[in-house]
mmCIF file of C-alpha atoms in Angstrom:
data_model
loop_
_atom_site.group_PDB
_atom_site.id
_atom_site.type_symbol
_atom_site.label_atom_id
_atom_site.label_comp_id
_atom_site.label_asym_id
_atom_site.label_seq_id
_atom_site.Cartn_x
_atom_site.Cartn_y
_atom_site.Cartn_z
ATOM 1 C CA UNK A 1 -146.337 244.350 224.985
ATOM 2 C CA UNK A 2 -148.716 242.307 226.511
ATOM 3 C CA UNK A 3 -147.967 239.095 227.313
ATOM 4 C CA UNK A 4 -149.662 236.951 224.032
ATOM 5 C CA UNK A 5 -149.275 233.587 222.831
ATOM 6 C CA UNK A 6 -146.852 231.707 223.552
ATOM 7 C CA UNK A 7 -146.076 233.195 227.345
ATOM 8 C CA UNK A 8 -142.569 233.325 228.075
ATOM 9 C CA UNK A 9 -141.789 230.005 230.150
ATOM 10 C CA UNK A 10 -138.731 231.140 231.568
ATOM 11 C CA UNK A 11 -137.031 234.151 232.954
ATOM 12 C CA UNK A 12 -134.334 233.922 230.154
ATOM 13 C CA UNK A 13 -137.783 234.760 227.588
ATOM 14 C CA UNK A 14 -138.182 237.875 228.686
ATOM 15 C CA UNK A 15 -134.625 238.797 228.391
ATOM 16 C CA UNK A 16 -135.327 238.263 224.555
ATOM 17 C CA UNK A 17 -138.624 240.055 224.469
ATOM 18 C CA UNK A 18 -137.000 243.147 226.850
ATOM 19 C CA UNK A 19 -134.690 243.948 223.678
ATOM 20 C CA UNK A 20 -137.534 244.625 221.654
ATOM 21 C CA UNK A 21 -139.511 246.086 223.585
ATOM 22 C CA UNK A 22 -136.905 248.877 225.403
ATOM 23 C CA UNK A 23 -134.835 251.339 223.134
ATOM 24 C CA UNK A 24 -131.115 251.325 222.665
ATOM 25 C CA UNK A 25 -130.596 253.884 225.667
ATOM 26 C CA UNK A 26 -132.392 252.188 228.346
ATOM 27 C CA UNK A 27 -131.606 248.602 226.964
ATOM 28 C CA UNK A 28 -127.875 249.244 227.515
ATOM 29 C CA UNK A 29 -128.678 250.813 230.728
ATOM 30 C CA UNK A 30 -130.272 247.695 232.196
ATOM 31 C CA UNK A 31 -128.658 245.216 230.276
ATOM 32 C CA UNK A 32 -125.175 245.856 230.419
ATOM 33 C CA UNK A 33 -122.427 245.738 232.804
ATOM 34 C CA UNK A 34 -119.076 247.198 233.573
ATOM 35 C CA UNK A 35 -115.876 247.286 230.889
ATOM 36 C CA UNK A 36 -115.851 243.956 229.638
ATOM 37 C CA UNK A 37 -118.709 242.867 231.120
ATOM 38 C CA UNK A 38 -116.665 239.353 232.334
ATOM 39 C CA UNK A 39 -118.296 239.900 235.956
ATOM 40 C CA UNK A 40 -121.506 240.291 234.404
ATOM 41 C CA UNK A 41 -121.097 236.898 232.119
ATOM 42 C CA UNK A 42 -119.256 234.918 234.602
ATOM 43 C CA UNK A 43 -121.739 235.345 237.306
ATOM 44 C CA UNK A 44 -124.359 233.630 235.332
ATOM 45 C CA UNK A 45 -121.218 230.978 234.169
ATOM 46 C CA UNK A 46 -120.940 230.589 237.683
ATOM 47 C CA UNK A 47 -123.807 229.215 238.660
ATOM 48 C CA UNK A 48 -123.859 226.482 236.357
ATOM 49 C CA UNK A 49 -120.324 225.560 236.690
ATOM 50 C CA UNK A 50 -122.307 223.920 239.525
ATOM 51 C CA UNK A 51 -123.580 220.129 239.258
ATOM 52 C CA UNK A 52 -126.244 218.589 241.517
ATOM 53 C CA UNK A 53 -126.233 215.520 243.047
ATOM 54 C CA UNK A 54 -130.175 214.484 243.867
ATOM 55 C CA UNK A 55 -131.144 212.375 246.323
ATOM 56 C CA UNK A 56 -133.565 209.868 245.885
ATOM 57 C CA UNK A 57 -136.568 208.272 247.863
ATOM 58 C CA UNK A 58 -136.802 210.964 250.046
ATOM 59 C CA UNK A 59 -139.861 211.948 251.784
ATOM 60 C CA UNK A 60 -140.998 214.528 250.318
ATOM 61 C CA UNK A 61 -144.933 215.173 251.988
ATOM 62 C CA UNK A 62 -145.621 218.290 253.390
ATOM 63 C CA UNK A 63 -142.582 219.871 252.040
ATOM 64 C CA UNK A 64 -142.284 223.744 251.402
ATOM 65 C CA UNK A 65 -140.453 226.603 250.160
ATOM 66 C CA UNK A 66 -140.721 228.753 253.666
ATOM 67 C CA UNK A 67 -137.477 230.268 255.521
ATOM 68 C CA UNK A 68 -137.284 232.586 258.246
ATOM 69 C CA UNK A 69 -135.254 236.377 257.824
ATOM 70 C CA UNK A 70 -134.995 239.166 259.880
ATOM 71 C CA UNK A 71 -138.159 237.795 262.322
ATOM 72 C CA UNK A 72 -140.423 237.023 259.696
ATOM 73 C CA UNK A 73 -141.783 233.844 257.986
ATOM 74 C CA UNK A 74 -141.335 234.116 253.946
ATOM 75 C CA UNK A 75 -143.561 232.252 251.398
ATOM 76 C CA UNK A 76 -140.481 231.508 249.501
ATOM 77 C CA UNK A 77 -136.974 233.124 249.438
ATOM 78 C CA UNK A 78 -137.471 235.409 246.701
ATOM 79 C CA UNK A 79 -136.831 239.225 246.504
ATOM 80 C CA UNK A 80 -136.363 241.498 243.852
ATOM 81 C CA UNK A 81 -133.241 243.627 243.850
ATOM 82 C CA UNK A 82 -132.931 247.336 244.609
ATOM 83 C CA UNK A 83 -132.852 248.561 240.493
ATOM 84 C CA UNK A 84 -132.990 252.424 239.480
ATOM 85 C CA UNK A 85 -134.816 254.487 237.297
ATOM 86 C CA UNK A 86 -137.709 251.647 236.730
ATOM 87 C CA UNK A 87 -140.032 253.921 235.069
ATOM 88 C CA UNK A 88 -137.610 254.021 232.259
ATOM 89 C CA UNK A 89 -138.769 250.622 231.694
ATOM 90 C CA UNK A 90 -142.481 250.624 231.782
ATOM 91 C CA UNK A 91 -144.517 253.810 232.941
ATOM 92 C CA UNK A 92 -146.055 251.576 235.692
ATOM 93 C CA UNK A 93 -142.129 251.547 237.271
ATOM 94 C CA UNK A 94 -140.796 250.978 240.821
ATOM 95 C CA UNK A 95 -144.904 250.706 241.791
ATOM 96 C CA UNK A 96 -145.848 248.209 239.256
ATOM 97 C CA UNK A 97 -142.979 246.294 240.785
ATOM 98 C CA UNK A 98 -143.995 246.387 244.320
ATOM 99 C CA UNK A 99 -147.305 245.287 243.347
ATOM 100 C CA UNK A 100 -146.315 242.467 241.600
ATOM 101 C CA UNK A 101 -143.885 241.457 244.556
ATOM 102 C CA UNK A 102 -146.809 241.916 247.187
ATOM 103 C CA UNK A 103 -148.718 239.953 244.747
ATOM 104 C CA UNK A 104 -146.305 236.885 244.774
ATOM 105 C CA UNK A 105 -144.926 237.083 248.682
ATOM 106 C CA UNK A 106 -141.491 238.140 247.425
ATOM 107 C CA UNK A 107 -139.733 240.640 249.083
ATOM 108 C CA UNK A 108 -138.727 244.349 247.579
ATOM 109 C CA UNK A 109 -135.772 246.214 248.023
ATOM 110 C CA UNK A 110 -136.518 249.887 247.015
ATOM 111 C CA UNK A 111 -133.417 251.823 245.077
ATOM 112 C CA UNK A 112 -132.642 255.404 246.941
ATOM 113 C CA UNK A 113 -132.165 256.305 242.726
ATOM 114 C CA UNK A 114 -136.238 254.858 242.590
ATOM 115 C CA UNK A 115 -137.987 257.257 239.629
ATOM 116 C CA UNK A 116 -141.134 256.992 242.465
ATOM 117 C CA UNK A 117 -141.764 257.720 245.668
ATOM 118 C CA UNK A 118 -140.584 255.892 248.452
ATOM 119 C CA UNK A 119 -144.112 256.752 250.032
ATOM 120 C CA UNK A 120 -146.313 255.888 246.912
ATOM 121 C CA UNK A 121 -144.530 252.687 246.758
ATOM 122 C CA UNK A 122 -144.876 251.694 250.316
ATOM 123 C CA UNK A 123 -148.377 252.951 250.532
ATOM 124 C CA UNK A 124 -149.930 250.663 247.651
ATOM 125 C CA UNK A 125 -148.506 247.271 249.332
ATOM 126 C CA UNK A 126 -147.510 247.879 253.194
ATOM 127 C CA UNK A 127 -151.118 246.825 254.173
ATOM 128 C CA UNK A 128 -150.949 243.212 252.148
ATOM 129 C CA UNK A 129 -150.532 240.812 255.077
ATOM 130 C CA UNK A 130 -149.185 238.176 252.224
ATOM 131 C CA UNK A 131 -146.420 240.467 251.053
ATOM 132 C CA UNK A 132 -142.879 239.636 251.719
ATOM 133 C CA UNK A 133 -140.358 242.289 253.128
ATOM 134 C CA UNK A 134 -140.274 246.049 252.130
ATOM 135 C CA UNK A 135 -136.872 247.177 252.444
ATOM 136 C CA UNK A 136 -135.095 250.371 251.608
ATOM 137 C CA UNK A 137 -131.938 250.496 249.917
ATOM 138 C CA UNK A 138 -129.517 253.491 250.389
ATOM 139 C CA UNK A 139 -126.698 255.453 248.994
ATOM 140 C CA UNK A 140 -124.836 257.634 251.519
ATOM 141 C CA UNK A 141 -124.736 261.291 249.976
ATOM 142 C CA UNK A 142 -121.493 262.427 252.134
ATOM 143 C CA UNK A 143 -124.307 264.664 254.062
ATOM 144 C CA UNK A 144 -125.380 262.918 257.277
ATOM 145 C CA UNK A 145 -128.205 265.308 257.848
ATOM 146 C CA UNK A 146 -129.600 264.805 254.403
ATOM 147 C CA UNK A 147 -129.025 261.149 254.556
ATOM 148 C CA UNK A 148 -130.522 261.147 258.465
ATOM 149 C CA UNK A 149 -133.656 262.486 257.017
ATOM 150 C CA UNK A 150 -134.109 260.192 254.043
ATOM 151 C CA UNK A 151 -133.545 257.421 256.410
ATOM 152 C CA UNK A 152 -136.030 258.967 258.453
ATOM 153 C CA UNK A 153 -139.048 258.906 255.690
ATOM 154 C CA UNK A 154 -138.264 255.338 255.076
ATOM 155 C CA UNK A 155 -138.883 254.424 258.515
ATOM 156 C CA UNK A 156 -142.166 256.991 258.798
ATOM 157 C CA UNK A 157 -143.558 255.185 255.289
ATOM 158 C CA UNK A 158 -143.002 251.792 256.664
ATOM 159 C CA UNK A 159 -140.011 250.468 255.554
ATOM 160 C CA UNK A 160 -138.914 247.151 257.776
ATOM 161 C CA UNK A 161 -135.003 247.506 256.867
ATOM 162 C CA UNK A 162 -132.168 249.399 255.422
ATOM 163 C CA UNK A 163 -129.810 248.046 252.937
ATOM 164 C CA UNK A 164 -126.514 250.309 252.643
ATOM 165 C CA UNK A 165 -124.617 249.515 249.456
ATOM 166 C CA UNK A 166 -121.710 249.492 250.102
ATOM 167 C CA UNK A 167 -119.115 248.318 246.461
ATOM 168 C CA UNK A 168 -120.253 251.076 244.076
ATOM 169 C CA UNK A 169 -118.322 254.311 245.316
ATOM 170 C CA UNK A 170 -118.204 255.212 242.492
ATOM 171 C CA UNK A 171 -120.109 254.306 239.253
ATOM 172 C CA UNK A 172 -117.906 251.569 237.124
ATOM 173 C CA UNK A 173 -116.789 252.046 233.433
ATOM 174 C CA UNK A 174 -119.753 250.923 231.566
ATOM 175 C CA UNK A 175 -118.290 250.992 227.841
ATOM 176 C CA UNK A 176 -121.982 249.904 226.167
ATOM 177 C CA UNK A 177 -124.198 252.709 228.348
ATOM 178 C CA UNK A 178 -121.264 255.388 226.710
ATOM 179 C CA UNK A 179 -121.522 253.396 223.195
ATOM 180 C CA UNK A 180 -124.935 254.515 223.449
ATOM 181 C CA UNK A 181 -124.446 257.821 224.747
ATOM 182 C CA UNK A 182 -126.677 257.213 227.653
ATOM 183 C CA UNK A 183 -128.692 259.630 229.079
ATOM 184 C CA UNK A 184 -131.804 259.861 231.106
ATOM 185 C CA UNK A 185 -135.445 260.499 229.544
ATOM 186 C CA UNK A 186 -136.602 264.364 230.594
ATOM 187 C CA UNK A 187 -139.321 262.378 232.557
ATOM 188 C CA UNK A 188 -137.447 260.114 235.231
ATOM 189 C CA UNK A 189 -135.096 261.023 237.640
ATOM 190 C CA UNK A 190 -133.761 259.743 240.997
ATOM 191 C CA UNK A 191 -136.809 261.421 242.791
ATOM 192 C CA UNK A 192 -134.824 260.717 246.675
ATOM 193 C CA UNK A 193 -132.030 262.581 245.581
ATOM 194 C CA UNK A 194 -133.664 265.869 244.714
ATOM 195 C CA UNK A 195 -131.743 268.599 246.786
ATOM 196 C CA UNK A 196 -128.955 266.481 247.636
ATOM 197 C CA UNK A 197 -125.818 267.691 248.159
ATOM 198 C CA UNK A 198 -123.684 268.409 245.747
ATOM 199 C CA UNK A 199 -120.418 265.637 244.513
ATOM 200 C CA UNK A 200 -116.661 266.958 246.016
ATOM 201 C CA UNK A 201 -114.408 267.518 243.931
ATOM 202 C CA UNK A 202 -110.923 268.524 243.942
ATOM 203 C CA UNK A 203 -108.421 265.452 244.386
ATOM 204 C CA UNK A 204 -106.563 262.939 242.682
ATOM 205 C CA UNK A 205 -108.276 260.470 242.794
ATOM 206 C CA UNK A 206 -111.618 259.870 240.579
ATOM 207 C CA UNK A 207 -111.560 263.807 240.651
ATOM 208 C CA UNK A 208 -111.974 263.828 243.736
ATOM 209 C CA UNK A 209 -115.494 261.880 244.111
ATOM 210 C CA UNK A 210 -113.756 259.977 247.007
ATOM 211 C CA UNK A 211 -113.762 262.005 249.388
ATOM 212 C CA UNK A 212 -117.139 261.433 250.217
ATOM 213 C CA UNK A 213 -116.934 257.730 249.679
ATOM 214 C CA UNK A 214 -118.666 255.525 252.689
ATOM 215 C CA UNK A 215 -115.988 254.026 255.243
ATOM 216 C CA UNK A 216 -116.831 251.923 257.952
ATOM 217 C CA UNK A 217 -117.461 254.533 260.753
ATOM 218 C CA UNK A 218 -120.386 255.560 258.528
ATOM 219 C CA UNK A 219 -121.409 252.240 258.466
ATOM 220 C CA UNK A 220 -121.376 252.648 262.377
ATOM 221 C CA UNK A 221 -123.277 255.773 262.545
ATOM 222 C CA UNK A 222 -125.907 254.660 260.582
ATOM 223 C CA UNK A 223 -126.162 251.595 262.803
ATOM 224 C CA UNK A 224 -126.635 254.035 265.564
ATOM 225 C CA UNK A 225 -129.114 256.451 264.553
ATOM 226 C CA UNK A 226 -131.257 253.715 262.724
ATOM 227 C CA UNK A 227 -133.776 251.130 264.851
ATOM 228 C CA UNK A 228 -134.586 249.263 261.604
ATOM 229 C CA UNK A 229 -132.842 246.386 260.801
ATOM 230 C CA UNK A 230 -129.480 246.951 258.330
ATOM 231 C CA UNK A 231 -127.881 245.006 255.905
ATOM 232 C CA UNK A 232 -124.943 245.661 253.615
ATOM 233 C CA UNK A 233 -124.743 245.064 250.295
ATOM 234 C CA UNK A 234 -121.617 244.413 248.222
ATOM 235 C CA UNK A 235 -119.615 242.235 250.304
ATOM 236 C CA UNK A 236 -117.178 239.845 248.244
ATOM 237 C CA UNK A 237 -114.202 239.353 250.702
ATOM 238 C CA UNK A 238 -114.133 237.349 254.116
ATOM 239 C CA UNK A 239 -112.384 239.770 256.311
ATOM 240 C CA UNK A 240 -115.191 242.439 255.337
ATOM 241 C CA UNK A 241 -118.202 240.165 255.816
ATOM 242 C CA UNK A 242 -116.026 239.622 259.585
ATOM 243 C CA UNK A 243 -115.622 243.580 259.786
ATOM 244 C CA UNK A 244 -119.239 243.735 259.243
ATOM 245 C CA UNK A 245 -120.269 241.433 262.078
ATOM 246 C CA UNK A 246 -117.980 243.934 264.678
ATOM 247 C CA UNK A 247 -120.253 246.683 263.232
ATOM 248 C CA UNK A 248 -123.205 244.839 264.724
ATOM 249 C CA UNK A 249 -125.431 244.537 261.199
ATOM 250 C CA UNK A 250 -127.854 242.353 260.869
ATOM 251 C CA UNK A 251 -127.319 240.601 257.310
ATOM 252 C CA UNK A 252 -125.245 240.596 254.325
ATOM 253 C CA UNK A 253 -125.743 240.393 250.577
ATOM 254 C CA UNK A 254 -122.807 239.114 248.828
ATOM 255 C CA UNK A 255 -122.899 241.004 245.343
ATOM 256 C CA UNK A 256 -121.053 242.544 242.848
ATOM 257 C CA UNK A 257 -123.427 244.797 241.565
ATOM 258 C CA UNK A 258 -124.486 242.478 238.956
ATOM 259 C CA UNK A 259 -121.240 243.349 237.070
ATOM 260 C CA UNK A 260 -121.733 246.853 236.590
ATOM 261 C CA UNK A 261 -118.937 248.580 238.857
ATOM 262 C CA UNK A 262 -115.572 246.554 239.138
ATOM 263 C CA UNK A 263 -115.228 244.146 236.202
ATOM 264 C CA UNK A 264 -113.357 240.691 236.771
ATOM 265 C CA UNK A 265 -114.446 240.837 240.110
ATOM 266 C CA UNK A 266 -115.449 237.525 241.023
ATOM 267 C CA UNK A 267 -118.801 235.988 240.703
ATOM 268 C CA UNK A 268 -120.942 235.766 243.780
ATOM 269 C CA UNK A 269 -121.326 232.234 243.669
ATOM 270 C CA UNK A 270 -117.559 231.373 244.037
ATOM 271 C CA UNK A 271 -117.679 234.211 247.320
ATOM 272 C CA UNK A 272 -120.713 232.838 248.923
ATOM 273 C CA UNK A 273 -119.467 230.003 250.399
ATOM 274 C CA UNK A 274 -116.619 231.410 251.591
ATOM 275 C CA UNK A 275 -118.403 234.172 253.441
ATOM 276 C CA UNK A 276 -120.895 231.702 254.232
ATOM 277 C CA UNK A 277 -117.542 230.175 256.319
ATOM 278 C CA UNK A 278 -116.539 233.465 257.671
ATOM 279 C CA UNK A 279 -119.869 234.384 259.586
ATOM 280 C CA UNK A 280 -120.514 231.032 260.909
ATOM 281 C CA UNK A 281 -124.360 231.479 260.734
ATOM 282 C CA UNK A 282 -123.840 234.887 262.624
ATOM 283 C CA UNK A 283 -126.355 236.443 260.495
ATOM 284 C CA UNK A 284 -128.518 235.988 257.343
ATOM 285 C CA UNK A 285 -127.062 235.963 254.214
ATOM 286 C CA UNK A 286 -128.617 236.809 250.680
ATOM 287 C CA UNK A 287 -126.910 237.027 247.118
ATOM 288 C CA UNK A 288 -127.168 238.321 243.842
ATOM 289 C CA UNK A 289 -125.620 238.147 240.581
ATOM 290 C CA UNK A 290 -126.989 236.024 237.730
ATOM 291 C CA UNK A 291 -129.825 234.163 238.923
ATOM 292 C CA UNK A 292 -131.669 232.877 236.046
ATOM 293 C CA UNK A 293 -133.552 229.515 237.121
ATOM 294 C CA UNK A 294 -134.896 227.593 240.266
ATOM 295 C CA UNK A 295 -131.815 225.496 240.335
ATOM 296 C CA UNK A 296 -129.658 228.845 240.891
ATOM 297 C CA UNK A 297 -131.733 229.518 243.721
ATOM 298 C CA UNK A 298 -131.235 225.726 245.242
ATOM 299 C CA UNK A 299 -127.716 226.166 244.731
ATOM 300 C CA UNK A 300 -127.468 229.675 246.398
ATOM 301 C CA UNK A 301 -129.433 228.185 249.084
ATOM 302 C CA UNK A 302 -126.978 225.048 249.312
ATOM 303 C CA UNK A 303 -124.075 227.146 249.591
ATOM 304 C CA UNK A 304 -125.166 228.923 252.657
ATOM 305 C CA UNK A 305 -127.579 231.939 251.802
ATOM 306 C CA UNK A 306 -131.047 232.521 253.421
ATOM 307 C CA UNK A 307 -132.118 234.100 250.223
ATOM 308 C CA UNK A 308 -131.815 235.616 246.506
ATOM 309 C CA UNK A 309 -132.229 238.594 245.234
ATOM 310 C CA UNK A 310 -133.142 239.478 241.597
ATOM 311 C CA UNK A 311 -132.450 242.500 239.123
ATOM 312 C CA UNK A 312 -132.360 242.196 235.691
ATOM 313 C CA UNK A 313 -134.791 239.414 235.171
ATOM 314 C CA UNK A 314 -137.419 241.533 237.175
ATOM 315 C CA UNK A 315 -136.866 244.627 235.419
ATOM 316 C CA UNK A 316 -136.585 243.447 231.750
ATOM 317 C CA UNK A 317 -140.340 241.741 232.505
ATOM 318 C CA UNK A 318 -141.529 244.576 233.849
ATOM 319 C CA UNK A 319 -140.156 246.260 230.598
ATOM 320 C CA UNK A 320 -142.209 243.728 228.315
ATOM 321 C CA UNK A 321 -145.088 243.363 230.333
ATOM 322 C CA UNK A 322 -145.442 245.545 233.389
ATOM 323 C CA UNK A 323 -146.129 244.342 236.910
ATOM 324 C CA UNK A 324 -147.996 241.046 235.206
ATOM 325 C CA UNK A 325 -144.741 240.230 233.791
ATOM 326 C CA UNK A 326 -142.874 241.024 237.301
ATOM 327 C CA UNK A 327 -145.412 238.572 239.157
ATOM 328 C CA UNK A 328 -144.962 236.045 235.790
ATOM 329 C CA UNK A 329 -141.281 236.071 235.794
ATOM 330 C CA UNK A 330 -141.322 235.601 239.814
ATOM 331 C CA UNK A 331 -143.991 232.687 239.880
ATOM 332 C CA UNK A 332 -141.948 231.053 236.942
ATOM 333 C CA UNK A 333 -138.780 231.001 239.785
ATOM 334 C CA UNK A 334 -140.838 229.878 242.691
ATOM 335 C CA UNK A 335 -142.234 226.863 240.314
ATOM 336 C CA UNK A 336 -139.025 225.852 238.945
ATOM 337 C CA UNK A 337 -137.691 226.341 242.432
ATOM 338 C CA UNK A 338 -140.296 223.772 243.553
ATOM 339 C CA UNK A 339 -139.116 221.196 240.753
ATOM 340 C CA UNK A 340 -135.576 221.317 242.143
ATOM 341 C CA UNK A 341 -136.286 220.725 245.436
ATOM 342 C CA UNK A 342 -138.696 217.837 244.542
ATOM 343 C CA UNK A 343 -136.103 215.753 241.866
ATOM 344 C CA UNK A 344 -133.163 216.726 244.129
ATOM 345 C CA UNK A 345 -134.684 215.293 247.059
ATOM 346 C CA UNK A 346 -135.289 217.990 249.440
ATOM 347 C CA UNK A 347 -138.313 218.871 251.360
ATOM 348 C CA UNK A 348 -137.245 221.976 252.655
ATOM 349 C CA UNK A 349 -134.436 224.215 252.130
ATOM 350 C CA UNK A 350 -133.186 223.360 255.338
ATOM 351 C CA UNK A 351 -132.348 220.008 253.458
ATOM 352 C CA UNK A 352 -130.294 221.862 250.755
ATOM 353 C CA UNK A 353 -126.605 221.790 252.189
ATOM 354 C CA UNK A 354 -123.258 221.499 250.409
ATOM 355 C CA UNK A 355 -123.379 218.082 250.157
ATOM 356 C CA UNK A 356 -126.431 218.693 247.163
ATOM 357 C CA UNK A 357 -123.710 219.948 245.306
ATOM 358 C CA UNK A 358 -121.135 218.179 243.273
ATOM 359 C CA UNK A 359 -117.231 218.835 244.092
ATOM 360 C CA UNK A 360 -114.592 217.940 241.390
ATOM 361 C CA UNK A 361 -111.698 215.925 243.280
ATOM 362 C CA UNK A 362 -109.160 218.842 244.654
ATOM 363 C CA UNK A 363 -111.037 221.919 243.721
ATOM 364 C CA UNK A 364 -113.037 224.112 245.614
ATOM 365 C CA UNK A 365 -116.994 224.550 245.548
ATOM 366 C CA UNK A 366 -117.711 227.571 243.078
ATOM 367 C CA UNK A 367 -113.859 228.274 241.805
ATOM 368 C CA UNK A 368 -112.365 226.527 238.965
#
């Protein structure tokens, strides 16, 4: 579907367009969550459950969406979420994405569960000195020598960081992806994970899945074998974003997995700040988890993170459109991005702080 007349004018449009345009196996794939799918509503309620308080007559000349992470200088702070099996979307998948990230500065985190190579991927945009970061997202496989060597070939394609995800041990209960008896198309697989090892069993537990579960001392061997940069992903709780920091990593994205493992766990706006409190500044921070408009962004930014991340927004456009509606659906975030800062009265995002928000008398920013 091309994009036609009229063009979507907000993320939120292609969401619409994406359920025509996918069929009822990959739209429940992408578009669902976990259980319930109350982690995967309330992140979105989360965001606005918070109220801005502009500033006025502020100057605003020369102002800019720029922020520094990990060393470098980004146009904006914009990335698109590590999200698997893309070419079950649109056959231009994971590379039609990276294009359209390079094309717009945003950064891209590549999923180890990508349906392209790491290497095609990182080959079509490494060279665009106006692309944002190229990350590579990881799963541990319970097999350090397999995972050593997949690290390995995203450092040799050019990869500038890892991001270990670390809240998805297992997969959750996704009740509309079994509704629709989900399976994957002949054509696209999770083309990392070829000759991987094969899941434990035996075990109470999940069957036994657990016992190759990543702990914290994997965390630390991976920080030891790996001269790239590494983040985890997944954090929700203080005392791990603190555990985290003894482990010597170098960011933190505070995410639930966009709802799709543990439903009612809490939205990632509500655990930002909080975290934001427990690092101190220590390191970057980044979030996920229903970002929908420019405001959301603002806010995130307000509450203490360096930068978003997006999934489903990307992914659905790239479903309707390809890697123009990628670069569409990014350009419409940086714009209304833009807007916010200008009506709320801040220059840079060095000028959003908590104090852009609104707090209800006795509550806490993000909770109830």
């Amino acid at each position: 579907m091309s994009l036609g007349a009229p063009a979507p004018v907000c993320v939120g449009d292609y969401e619409e367009r994406a359920r025509e345009a996918l069929d009822p196996n990959a739209w429940a794939y992408f578009a669902g969550g976990a259980a319930d799918e109350r982690t995967l509503r309330a992140n979105r309620e989360a965001w606005n459950a918070l109220w801005l308080q502009p500033r006025v007559l502020r100057p605003l000349a020369h102002g800019h969406t720029r922020v520094e992470l990990l060393g470098r200088t980004l146009a904006h702070p914009l990335l698109l979420a590590p999200v698997a099996y893309q070419r079950m979307a649109h056959p231009q998948g994971e590379l039609g994405s990276a294009l359209a990230a390079s094309a717009q500065g945003a950064g891209l985190v590549l999923s180890t569960q990508s349906s392209t190579p790491m290497e095609e991927v990182a080959r079509a945009v490494r060279d665009d000195t106006q692309r944002g970061p190229l990350w590579f997202q990881i799963y541990l496989q319970g097999d350090r020598g397999f995972d050593l060597a997949l690290m390995r070939r995203a450092e040799a394609a050019g990869f500038e960081a890892l991001v270990l995800t670390v809240d998805a041990p297992v997969h959750g209960a996704r009740d509309r992806e079994r509704r629709a008896g989900f399976r994957l198309p002949a054509d696209v697989s999770a083309v990392h994970l070829h000759g991987a090892p094969p899941l434990p069993h035996g075990g109470e537990l999940c069957g036994g899945l657990l016992q190759a579960a990543t702990q914290w001392d994997d965390v630390a061997w991976l920080r030891g074998v790996t001269r790239l940069p590494l983040l985890l992903k997944g954090v929700l709780h203080a005392d791990d974003a603190r555990l985290a920091l003894a482990q010597g990593v170098d960011g933190l994205i505070v995410s639930n997995h966009g709802g799709r493992t543990l439903d009612t766990a809490l939205p990632t706006a509500w655990a930002l700040p909080r975290i934001a409190d427990a690092v101190g500044g220590a390191v970057p921070l980044l979030v996920d988890g229903g970002i929908r408009r420019g405001t959301d962004v603002l806010k995130a930014v307000a509450l203490g993170a360096r930068a978003v991340l997006i999934g489903r927004p990307y992914v659905l456009a790239l479903a309707v459109a390809g890697a123009q509606g990628v670069a569409h659906a990014l350009r419409l975030l940086r714009d209304e991005l833009e807007i916010a800062m200008a009506l709320a009265g801040c220059a840079t995002l060095a000028d959003a702080r908590r104090e852009l928000l609104f707090e209800r008398p006795g509550s806490l920013l993000g909770a109830p």
